[in-house]
mmCIF file of C-alpha atoms and ligand atoms in Angstrom:
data_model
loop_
_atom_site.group_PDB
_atom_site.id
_atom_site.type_symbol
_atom_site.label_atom_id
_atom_site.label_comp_id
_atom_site.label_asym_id
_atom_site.label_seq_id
_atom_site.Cartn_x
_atom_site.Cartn_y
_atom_site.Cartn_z
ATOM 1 C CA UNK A 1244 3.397 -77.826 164.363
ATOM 2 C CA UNK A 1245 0.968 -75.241 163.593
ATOM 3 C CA UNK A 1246 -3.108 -76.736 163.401
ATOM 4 C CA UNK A 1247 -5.980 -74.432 163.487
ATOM 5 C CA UNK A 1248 -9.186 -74.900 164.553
ATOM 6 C CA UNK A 1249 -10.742 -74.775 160.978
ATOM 7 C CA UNK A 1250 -9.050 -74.325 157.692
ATOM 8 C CA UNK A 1251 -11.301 -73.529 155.195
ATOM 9 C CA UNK A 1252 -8.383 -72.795 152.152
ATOM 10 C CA UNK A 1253 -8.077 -76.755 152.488
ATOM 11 C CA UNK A 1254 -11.564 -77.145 151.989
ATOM 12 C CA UNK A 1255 -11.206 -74.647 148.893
ATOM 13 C CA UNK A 1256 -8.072 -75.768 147.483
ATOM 14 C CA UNK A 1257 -10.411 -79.154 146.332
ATOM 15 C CA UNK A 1258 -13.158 -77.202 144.586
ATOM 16 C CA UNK A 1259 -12.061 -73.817 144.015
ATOM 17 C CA UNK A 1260 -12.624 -74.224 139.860
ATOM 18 C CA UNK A 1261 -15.772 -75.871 140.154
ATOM 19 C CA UNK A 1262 -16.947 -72.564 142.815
ATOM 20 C CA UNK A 1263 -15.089 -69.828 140.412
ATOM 21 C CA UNK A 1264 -16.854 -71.215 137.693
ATOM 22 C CA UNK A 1265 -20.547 -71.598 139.647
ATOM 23 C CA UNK A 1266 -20.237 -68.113 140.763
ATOM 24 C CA UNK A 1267 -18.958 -66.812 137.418
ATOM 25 C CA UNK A 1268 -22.147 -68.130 136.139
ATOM 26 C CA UNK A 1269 -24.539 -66.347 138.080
ATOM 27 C CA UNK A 1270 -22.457 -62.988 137.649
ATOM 28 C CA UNK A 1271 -22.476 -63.560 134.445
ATOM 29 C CA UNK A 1272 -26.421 -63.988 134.448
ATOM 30 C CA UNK A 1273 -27.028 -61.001 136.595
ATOM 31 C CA UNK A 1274 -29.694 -62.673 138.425
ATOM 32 C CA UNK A 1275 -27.895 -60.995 141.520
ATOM 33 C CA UNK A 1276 -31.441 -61.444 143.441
ATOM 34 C CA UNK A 1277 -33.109 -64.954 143.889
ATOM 35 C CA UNK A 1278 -33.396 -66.963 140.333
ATOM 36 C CA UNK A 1279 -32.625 -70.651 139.354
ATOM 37 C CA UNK A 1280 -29.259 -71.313 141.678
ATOM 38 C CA UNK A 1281 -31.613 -70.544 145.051
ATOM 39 C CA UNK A 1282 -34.657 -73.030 143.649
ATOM 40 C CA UNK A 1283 -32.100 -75.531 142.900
ATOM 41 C CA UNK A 1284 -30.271 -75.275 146.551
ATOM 42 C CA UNK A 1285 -33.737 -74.876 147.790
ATOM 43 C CA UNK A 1286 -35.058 -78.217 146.454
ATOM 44 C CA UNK A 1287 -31.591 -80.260 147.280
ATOM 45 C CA UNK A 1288 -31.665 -79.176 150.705
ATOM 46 C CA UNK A 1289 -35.215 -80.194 151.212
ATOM 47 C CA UNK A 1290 -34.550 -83.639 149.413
ATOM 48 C CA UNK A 1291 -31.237 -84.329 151.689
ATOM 49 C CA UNK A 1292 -33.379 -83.396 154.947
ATOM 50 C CA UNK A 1293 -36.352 -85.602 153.923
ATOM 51 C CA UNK A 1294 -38.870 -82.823 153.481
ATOM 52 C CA UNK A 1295 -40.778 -81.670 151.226
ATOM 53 C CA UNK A 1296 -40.039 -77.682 151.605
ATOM 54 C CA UNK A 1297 -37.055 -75.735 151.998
ATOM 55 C CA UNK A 1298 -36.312 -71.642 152.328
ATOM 56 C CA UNK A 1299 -33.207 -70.461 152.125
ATOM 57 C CA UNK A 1300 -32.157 -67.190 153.627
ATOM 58 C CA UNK A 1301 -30.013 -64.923 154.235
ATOM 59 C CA UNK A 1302 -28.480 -66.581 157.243
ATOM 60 C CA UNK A 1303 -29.223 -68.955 159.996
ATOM 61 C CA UNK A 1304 -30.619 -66.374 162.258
ATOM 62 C CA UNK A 1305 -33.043 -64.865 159.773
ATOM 63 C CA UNK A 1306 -34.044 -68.703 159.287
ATOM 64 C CA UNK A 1307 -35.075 -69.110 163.007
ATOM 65 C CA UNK A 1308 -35.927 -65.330 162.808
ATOM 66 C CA UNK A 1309 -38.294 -66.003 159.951
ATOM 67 C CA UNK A 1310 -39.651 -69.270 161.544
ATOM 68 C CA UNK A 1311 -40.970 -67.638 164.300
ATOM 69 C CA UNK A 1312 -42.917 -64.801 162.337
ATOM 70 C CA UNK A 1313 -44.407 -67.103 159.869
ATOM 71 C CA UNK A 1314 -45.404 -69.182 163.304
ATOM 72 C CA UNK A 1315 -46.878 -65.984 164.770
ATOM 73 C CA UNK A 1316 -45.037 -65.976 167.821
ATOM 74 C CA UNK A 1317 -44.830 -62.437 169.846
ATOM 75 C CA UNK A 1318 -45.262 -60.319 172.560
ATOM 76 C CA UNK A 1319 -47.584 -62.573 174.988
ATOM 77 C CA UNK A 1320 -45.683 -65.504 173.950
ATOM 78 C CA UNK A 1321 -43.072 -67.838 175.610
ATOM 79 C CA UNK A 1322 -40.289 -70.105 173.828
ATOM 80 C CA UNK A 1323 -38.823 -72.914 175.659
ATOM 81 C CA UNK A 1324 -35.479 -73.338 174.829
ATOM 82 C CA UNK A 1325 -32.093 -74.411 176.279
ATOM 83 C CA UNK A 1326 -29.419 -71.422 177.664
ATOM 84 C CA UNK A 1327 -26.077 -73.117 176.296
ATOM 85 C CA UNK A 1328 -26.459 -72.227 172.600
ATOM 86 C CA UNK A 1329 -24.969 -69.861 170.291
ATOM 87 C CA UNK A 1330 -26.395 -66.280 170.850
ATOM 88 C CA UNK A 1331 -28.982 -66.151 167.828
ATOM 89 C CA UNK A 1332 -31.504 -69.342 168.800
ATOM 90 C CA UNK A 1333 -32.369 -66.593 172.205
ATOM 91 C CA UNK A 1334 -31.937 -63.705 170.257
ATOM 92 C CA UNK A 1335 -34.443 -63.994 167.999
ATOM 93 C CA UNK A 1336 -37.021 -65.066 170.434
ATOM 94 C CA UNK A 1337 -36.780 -62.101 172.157
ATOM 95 C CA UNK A 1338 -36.543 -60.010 169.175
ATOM 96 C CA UNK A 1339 -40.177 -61.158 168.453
ATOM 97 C CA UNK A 1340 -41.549 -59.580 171.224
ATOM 98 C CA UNK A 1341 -41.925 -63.584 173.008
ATOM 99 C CA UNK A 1342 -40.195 -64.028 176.165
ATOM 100 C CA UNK A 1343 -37.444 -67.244 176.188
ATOM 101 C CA UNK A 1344 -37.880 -69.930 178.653
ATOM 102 C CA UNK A 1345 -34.559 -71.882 179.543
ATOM 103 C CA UNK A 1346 -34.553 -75.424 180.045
ATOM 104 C CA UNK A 1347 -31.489 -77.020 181.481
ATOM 105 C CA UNK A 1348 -29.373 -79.199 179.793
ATOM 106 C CA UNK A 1349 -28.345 -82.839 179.322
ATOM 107 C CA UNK A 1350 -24.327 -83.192 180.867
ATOM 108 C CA UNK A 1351 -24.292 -86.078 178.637
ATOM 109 C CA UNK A 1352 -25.173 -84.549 175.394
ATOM 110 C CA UNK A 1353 -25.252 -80.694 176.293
ATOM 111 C CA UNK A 1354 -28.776 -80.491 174.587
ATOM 112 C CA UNK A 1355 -31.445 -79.522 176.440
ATOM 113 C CA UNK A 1356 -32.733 -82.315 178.876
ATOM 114 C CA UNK A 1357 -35.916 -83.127 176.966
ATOM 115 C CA UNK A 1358 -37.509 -84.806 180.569
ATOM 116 C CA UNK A 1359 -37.186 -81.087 182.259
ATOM 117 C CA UNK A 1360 -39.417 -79.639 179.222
ATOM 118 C CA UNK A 1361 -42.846 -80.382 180.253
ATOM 119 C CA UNK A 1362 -42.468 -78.802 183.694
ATOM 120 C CA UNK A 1363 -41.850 -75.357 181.448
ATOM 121 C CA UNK A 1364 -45.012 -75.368 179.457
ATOM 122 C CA UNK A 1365 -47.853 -72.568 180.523
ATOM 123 C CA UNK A 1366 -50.609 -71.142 179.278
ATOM 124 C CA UNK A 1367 -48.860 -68.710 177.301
ATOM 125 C CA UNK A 1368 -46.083 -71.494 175.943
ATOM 126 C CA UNK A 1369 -45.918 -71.381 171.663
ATOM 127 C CA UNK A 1370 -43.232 -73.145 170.944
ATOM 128 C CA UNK A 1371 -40.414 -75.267 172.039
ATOM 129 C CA UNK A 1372 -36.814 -74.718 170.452
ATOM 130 C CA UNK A 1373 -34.477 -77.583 171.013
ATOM 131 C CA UNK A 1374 -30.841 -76.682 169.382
ATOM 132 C CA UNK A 1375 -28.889 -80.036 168.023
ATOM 133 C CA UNK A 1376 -26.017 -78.793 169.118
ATOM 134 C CA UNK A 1377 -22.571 -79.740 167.730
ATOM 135 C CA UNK A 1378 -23.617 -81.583 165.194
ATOM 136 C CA UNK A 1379 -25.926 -84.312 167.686
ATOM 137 C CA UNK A 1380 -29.640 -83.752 167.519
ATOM 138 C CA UNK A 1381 -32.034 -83.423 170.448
ATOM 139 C CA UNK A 1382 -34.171 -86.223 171.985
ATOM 140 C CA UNK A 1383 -36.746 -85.295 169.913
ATOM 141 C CA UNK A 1384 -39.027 -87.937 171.386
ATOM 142 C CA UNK A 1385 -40.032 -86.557 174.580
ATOM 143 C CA UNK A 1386 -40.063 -82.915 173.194
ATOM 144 C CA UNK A 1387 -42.574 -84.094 170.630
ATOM 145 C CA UNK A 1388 -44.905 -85.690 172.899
ATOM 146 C CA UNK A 1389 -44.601 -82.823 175.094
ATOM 147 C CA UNK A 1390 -45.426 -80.616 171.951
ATOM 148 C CA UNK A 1391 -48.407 -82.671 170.701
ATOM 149 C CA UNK A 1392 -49.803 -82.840 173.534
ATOM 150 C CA UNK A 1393 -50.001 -78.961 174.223
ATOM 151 C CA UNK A 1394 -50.478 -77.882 170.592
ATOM 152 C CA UNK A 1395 -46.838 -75.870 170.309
ATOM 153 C CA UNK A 1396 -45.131 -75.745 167.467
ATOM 154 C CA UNK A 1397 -41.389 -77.217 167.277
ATOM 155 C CA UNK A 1398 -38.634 -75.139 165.504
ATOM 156 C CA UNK A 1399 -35.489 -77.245 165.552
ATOM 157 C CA UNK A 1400 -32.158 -74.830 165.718
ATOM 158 C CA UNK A 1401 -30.147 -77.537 163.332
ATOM 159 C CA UNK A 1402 -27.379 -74.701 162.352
ATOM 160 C CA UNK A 1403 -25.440 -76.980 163.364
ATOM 161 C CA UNK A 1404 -26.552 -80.071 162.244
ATOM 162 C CA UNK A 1405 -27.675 -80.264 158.656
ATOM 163 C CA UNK A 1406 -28.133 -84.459 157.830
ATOM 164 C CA UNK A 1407 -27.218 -85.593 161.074
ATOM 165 C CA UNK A 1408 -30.119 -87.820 162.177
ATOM 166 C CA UNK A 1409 -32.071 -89.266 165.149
ATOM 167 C CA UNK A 1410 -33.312 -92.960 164.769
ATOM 168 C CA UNK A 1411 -33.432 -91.973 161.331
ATOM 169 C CA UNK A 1412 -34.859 -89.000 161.311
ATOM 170 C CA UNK A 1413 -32.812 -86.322 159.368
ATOM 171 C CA UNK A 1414 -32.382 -82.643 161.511
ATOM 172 C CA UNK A 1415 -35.008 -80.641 160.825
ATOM 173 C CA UNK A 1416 -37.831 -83.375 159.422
ATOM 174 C CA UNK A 1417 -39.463 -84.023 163.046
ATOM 175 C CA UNK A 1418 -40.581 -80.660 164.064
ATOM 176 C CA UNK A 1419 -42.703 -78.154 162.708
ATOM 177 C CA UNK A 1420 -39.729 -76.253 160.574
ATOM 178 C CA UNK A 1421 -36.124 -76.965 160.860
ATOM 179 C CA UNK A 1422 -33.583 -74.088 160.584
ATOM 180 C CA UNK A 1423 -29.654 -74.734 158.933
ATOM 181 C CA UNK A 1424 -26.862 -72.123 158.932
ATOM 182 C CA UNK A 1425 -24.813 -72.049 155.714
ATOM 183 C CA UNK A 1426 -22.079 -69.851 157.954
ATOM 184 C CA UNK A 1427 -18.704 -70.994 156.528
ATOM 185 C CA UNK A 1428 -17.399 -72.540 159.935
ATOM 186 C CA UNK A 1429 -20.641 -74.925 159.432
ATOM 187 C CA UNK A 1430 -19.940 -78.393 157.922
ATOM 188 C CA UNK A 1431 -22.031 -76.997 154.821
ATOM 189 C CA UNK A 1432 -20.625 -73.249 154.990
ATOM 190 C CA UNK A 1433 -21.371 -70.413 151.818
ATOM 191 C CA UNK A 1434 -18.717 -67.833 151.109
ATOM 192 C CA UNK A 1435 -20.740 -65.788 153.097
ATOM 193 C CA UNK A 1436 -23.894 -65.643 155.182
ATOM 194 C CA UNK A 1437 -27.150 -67.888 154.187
ATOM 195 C CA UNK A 1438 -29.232 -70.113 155.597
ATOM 196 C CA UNK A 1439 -32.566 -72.519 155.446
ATOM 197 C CA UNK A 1440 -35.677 -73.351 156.497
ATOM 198 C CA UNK A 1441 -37.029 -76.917 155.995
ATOM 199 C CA UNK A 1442 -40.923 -77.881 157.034
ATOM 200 C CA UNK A 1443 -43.348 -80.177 155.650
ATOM 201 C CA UNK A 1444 -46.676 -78.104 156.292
ATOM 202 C CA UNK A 1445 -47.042 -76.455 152.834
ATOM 203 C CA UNK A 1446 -48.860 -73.785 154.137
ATOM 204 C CA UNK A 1447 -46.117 -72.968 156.871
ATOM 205 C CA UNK A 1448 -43.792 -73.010 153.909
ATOM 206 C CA UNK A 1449 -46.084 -70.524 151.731
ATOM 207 C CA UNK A 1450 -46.110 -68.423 154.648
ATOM 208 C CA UNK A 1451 -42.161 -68.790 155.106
ATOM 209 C CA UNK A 1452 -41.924 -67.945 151.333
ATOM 210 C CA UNK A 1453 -43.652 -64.567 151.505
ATOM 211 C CA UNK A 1454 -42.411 -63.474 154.993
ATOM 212 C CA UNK A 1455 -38.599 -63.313 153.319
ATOM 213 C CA UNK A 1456 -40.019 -61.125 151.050
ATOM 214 C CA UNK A 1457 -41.145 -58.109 153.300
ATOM 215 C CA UNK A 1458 -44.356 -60.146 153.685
ATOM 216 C CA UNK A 1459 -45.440 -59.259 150.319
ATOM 217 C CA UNK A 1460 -47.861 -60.998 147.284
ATOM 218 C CA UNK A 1461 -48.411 -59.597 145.205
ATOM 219 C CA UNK A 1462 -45.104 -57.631 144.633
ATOM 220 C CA UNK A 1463 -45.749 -53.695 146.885
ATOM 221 C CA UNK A 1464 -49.334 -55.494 148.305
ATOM 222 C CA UNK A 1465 -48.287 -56.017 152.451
ATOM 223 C CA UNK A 1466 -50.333 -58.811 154.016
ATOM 224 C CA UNK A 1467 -47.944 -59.381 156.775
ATOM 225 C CA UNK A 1468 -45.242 -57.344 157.979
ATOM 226 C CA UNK A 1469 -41.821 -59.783 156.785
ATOM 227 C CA UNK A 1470 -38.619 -58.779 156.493
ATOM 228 C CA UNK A 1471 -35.140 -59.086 153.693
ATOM 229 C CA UNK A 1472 -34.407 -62.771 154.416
ATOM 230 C CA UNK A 1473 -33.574 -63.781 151.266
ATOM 231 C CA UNK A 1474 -30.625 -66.242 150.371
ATOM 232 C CA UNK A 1475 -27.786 -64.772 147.772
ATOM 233 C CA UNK A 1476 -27.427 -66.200 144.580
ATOM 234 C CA UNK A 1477 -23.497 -66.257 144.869
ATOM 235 C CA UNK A 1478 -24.383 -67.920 147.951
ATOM 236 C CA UNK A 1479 -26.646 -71.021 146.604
ATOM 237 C CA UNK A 1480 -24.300 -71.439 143.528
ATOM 238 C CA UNK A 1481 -20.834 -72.104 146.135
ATOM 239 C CA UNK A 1482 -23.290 -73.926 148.010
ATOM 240 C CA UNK A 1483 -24.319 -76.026 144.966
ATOM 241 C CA UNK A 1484 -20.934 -76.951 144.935
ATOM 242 C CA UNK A 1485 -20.494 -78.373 148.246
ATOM 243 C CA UNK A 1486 -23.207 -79.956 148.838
ATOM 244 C CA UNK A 1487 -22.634 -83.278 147.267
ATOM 245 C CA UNK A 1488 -18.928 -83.054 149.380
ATOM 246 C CA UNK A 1489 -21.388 -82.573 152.777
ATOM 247 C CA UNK A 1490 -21.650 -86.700 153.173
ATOM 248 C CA UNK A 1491 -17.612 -87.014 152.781
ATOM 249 C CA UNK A 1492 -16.936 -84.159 154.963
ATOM 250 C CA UNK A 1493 -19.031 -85.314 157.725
ATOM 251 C CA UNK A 1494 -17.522 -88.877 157.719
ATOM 252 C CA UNK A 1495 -14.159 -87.704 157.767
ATOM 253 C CA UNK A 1496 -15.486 -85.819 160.783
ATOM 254 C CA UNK A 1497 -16.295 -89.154 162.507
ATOM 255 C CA UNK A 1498 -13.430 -90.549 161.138
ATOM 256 C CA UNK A 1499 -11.290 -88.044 163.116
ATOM 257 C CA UNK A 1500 -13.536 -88.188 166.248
ATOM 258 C CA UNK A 1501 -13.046 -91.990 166.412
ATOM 259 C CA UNK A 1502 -9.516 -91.256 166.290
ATOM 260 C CA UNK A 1503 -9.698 -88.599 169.078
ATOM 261 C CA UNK A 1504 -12.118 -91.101 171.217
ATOM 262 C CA UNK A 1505 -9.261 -94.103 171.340
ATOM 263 C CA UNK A 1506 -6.370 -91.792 172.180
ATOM 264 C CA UNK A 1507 -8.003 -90.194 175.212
ATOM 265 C CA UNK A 1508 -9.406 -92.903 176.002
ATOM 266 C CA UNK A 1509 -8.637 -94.143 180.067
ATOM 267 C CA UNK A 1510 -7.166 -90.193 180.588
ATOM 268 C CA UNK A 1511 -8.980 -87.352 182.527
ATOM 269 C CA UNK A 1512 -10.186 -86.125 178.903
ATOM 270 C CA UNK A 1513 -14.292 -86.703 178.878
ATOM 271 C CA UNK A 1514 -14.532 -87.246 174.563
ATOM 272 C CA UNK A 1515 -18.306 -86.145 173.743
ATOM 273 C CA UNK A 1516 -21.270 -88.751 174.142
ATOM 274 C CA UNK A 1517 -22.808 -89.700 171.072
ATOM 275 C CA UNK A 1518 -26.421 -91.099 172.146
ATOM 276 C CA UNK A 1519 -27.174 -94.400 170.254
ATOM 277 C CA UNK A 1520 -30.215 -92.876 168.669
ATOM 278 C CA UNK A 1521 -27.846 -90.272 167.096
ATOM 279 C CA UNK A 1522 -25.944 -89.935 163.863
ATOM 280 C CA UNK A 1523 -23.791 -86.864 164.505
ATOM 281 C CA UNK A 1524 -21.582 -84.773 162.223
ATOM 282 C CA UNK A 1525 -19.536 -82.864 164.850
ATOM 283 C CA UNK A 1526 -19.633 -79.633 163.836
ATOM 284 C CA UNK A 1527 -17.582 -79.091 166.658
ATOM 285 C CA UNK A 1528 -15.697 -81.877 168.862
ATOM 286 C CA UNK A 1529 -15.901 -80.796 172.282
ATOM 287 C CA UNK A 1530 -13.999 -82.299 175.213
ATOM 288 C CA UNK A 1531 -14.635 -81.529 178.684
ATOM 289 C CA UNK A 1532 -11.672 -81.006 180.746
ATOM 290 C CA UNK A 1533 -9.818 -80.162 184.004
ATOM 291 C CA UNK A 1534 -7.960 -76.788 184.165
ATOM 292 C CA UNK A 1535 -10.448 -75.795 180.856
ATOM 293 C CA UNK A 1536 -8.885 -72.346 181.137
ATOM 294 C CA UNK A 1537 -5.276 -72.698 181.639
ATOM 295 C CA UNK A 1538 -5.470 -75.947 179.015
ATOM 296 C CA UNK A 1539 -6.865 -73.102 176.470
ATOM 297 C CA UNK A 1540 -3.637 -70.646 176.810
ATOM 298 C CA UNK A 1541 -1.733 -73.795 176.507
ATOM 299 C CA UNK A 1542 -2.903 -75.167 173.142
ATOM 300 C CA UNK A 1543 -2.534 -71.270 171.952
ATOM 301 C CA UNK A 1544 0.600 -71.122 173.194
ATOM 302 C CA UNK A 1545 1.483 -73.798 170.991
ATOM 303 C CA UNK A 1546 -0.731 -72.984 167.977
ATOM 304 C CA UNK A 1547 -3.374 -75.407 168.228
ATOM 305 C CA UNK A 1548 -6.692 -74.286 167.678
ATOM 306 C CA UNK A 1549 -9.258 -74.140 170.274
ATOM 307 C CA UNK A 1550 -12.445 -72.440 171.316
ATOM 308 C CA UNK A 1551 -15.079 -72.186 173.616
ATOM 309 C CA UNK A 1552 -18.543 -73.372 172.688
ATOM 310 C CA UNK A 1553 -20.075 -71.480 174.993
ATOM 311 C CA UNK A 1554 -18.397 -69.480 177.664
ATOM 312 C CA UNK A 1555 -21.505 -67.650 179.054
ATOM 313 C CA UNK A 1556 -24.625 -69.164 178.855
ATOM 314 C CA UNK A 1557 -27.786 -67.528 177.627
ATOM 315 C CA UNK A 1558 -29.650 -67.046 180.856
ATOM 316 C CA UNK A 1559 -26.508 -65.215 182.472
ATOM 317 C CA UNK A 1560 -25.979 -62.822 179.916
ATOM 318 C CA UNK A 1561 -26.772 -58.648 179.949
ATOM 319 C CA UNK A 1562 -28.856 -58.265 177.606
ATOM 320 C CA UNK A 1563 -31.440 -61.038 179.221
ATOM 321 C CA UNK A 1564 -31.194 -59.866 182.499
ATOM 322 C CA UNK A 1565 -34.606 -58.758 182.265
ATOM 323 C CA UNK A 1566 -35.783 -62.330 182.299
ATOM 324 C CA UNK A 1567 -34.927 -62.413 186.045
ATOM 325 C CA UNK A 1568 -32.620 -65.906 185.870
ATOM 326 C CA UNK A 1569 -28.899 -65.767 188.461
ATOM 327 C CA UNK A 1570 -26.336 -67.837 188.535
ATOM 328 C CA UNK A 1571 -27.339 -71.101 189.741
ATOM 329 C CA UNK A 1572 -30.570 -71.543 187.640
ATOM 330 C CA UNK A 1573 -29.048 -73.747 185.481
ATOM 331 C CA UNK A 1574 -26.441 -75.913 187.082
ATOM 332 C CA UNK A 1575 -25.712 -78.067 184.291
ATOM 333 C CA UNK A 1576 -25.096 -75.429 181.758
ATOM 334 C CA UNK A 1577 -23.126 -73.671 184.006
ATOM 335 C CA UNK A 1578 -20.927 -76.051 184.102
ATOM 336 C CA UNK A 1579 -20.334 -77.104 180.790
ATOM 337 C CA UNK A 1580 -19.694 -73.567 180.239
ATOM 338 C CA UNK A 1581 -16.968 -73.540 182.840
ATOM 339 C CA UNK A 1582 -15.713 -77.190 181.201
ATOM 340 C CA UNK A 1583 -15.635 -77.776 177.956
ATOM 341 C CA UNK A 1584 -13.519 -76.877 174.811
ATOM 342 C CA UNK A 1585 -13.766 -77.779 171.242
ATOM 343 C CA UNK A 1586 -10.371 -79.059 169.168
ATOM 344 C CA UNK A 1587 -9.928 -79.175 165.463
ATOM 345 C CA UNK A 1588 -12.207 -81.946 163.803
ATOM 346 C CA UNK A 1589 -11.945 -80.462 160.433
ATOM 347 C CA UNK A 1590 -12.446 -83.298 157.712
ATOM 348 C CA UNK A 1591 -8.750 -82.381 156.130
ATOM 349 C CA UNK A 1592 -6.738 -82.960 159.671
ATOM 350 C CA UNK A 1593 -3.509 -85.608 159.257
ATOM 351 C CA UNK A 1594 -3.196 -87.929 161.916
ATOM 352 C CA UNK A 1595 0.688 -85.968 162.162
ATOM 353 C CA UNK A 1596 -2.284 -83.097 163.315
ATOM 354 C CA UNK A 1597 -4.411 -85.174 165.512
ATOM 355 C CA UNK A 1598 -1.737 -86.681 167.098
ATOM 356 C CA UNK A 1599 -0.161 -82.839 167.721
ATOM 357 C CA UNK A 1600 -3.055 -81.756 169.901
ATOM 358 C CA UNK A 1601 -3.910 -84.950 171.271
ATOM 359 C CA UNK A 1602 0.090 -85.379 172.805
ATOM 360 C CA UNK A 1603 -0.226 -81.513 173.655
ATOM 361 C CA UNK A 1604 -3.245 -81.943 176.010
ATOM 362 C CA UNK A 1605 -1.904 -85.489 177.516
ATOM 363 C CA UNK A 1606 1.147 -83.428 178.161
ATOM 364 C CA UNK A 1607 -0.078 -80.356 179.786
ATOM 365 C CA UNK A 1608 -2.439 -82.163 182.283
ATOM 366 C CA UNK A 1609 -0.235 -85.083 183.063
HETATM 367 C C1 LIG B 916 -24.478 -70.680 163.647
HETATM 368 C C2 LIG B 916 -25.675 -70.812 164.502
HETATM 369 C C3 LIG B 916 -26.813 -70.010 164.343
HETATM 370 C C4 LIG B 916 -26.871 -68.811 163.447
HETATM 371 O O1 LIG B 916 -26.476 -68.961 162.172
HETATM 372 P P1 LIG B 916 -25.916 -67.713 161.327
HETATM 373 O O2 LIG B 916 -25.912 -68.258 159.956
HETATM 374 O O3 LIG B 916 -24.551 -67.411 161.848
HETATM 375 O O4 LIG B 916 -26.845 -66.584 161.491
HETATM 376 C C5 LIG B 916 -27.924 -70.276 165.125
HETATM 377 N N1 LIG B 916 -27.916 -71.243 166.036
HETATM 378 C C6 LIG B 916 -26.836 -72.012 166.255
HETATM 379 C C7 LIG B 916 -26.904 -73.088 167.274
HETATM 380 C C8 LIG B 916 -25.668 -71.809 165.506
HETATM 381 O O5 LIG B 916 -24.605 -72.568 165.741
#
């Protein structure tokens, strides 16, 4: 039995006349730049995060990207931020000018251990930028403390993590802005590339507003130098679509995790830890394992879908070797690094499918 990682033509098969006909609308409007279908995503995504501003753009690293110009943040500056994230959370701190301070992680959770944080902040500290990564958010509390206390702003790297919550708190409400990812592999993916920013400062978001739009008001008159980070109608309009699926989609995503959790339950298979405080919506569902490497060729070997979220992390890699961090810096992300391995979690997975990669891992490691 064959069962990918992600199969998005499931996902489509449900809606496709509803998207054909969203996106036939706005090609039929030739509003091919901004218009009503981006105000409309705009304001739903704000309303489902629980704030009262929303950005999109035209991905989730020009949402981070954006975030930190609007915030100011440059050459001079540091970012504290965890090393076992996806590449852009790093790479846009350093594409500021700002230099990125790793934290290490939580082996628990795998978010960046939010007690290790205050022992980071400087003089020249701007920001802090926990990642919710795989769908969990960050223990906001501490970082928030540790943020109020030193005046830094929080950008929250929730690309992964749209509505998931933390006692109750939606991703991206508790910090300063909160960035989403609309990447299709996300649990609310475009056709394409887009993304958001959510804040409640309204003069953050004003600032947010013009950046996307080469820093300019009015139109050709340059107050701050921005950049093209605007969201594609085609974009919002699929997006429109899906969103009222997103709640659905992320239950059938726990449904499947609970599922996993019993069956590997008493074997050498660690299933992810889901902090009380947390609602997740695994965007990923990531095991940590013995034999991580030869269990990978395995699973492909038998067409299961598999990856690894993240096989280097961010501290260790070329292009930050300037920072001056080795091997050893960050024990704990290391590891995970060297460990773990997310399985299919897709909402659409049979148990026929669940029970294929659950028997083929039991299997293979005895
Ligand atoms: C996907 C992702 C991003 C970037 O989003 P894009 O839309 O692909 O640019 C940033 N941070 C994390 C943690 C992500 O998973």
């Amino acid at each position: 039995m064959q069962v990918p990682l992600l199969d998005l033509k499931a996902q489509y098969a449900t809606i496709k006349d509803e998207v054909l006909t969203a996106v036939s609308e706005v090609l039929e409007s030739q509003r091919c730049i901004g218009g009503p279908k981006v105000a409309e995503l705009e304001g739903k995504i704000a309303a489902v995060s629980d704030c009262k501003f929303a950005v999109g753009t035209s991905s989730g690293t020009d949402a981070i990207l954006n975030s930190l110009m609007s915030l100011d943040i440059g050459s001079g500056d540091e970012v504290i931020t965890t090393p076992f994230t996806f590449f852009s959370t790093v790479g846009c701190i350093a594409r500021t000018g700002a230099k990125p301070v790793f934290v290490d992680i939580d082996p628990q959770t795998f978010n960046i251990n939010a007690e290790l944080v205050a022992s980071a902040v400087t003089e020249k500290t701007k920001a802090i930028m926990p990642v919710h990564l795989f769908g969990q958010m960050a223990d906001m509390d501490p970082i928030m403390e540790v943020a109020n206390k030193h005046n830094l702003a929080v950008i929250e790297d929730a690309a992964q993590s749209i509505t998931s919550t933390y006692k109750g708190k939606k991703a991206g409400s508790i910090g300063t802005v909160g960035c989403f990812s609309f990447f299709p592999s996300k649990n609310l993916g475009g056709i394409g590339d887009g993304g958001c920013v959510v804040t409640n400062d309204e003069q953050l978001y004003n600032r947010l507003f013009v950046m996307r739009n080469h820093g300019s008001k009015p139109k050709y008159y340059h107050k701050y130098v921005g950049g093209n980070f605007r969201l594609d109608p085609l974009q919002a309009a699929a997006l429109l679509v899906k969103l009222p699926h997103l709640n659905d989609w992320s239950e059938a995503r726990r449904r499947n995790a609970a599922y996993y959790d019993k069956k590997f339950e008493g074997t050498v298979v660690q299933t992810p830890y889901i902090s009380p405080d947390c609602v997740t919506i695994y965007n990923q569902y990531c095991v940590r394992v013995p034999r991580r490497d030869e269990l990978l060729a395995h699973l492909k070997e038998n067409n299961i879908g598999c990856e690894v979220y993240y096989p280097v992390p961010m501290h260790l890699q070329e292009c930050f070797r300037n920072l001056g961090y080795k091997e050893g810096d960050m024990p704990q992300a290391e590891k995970a690094a060297k460990e773990v391995m997310a399985i299919p979690i897709y909402p659409e997975l049979t148990d026929e499918m669940k029970d294929c990669v659950v028997d083929t891992i039991l299997t293979f490691l005895g």
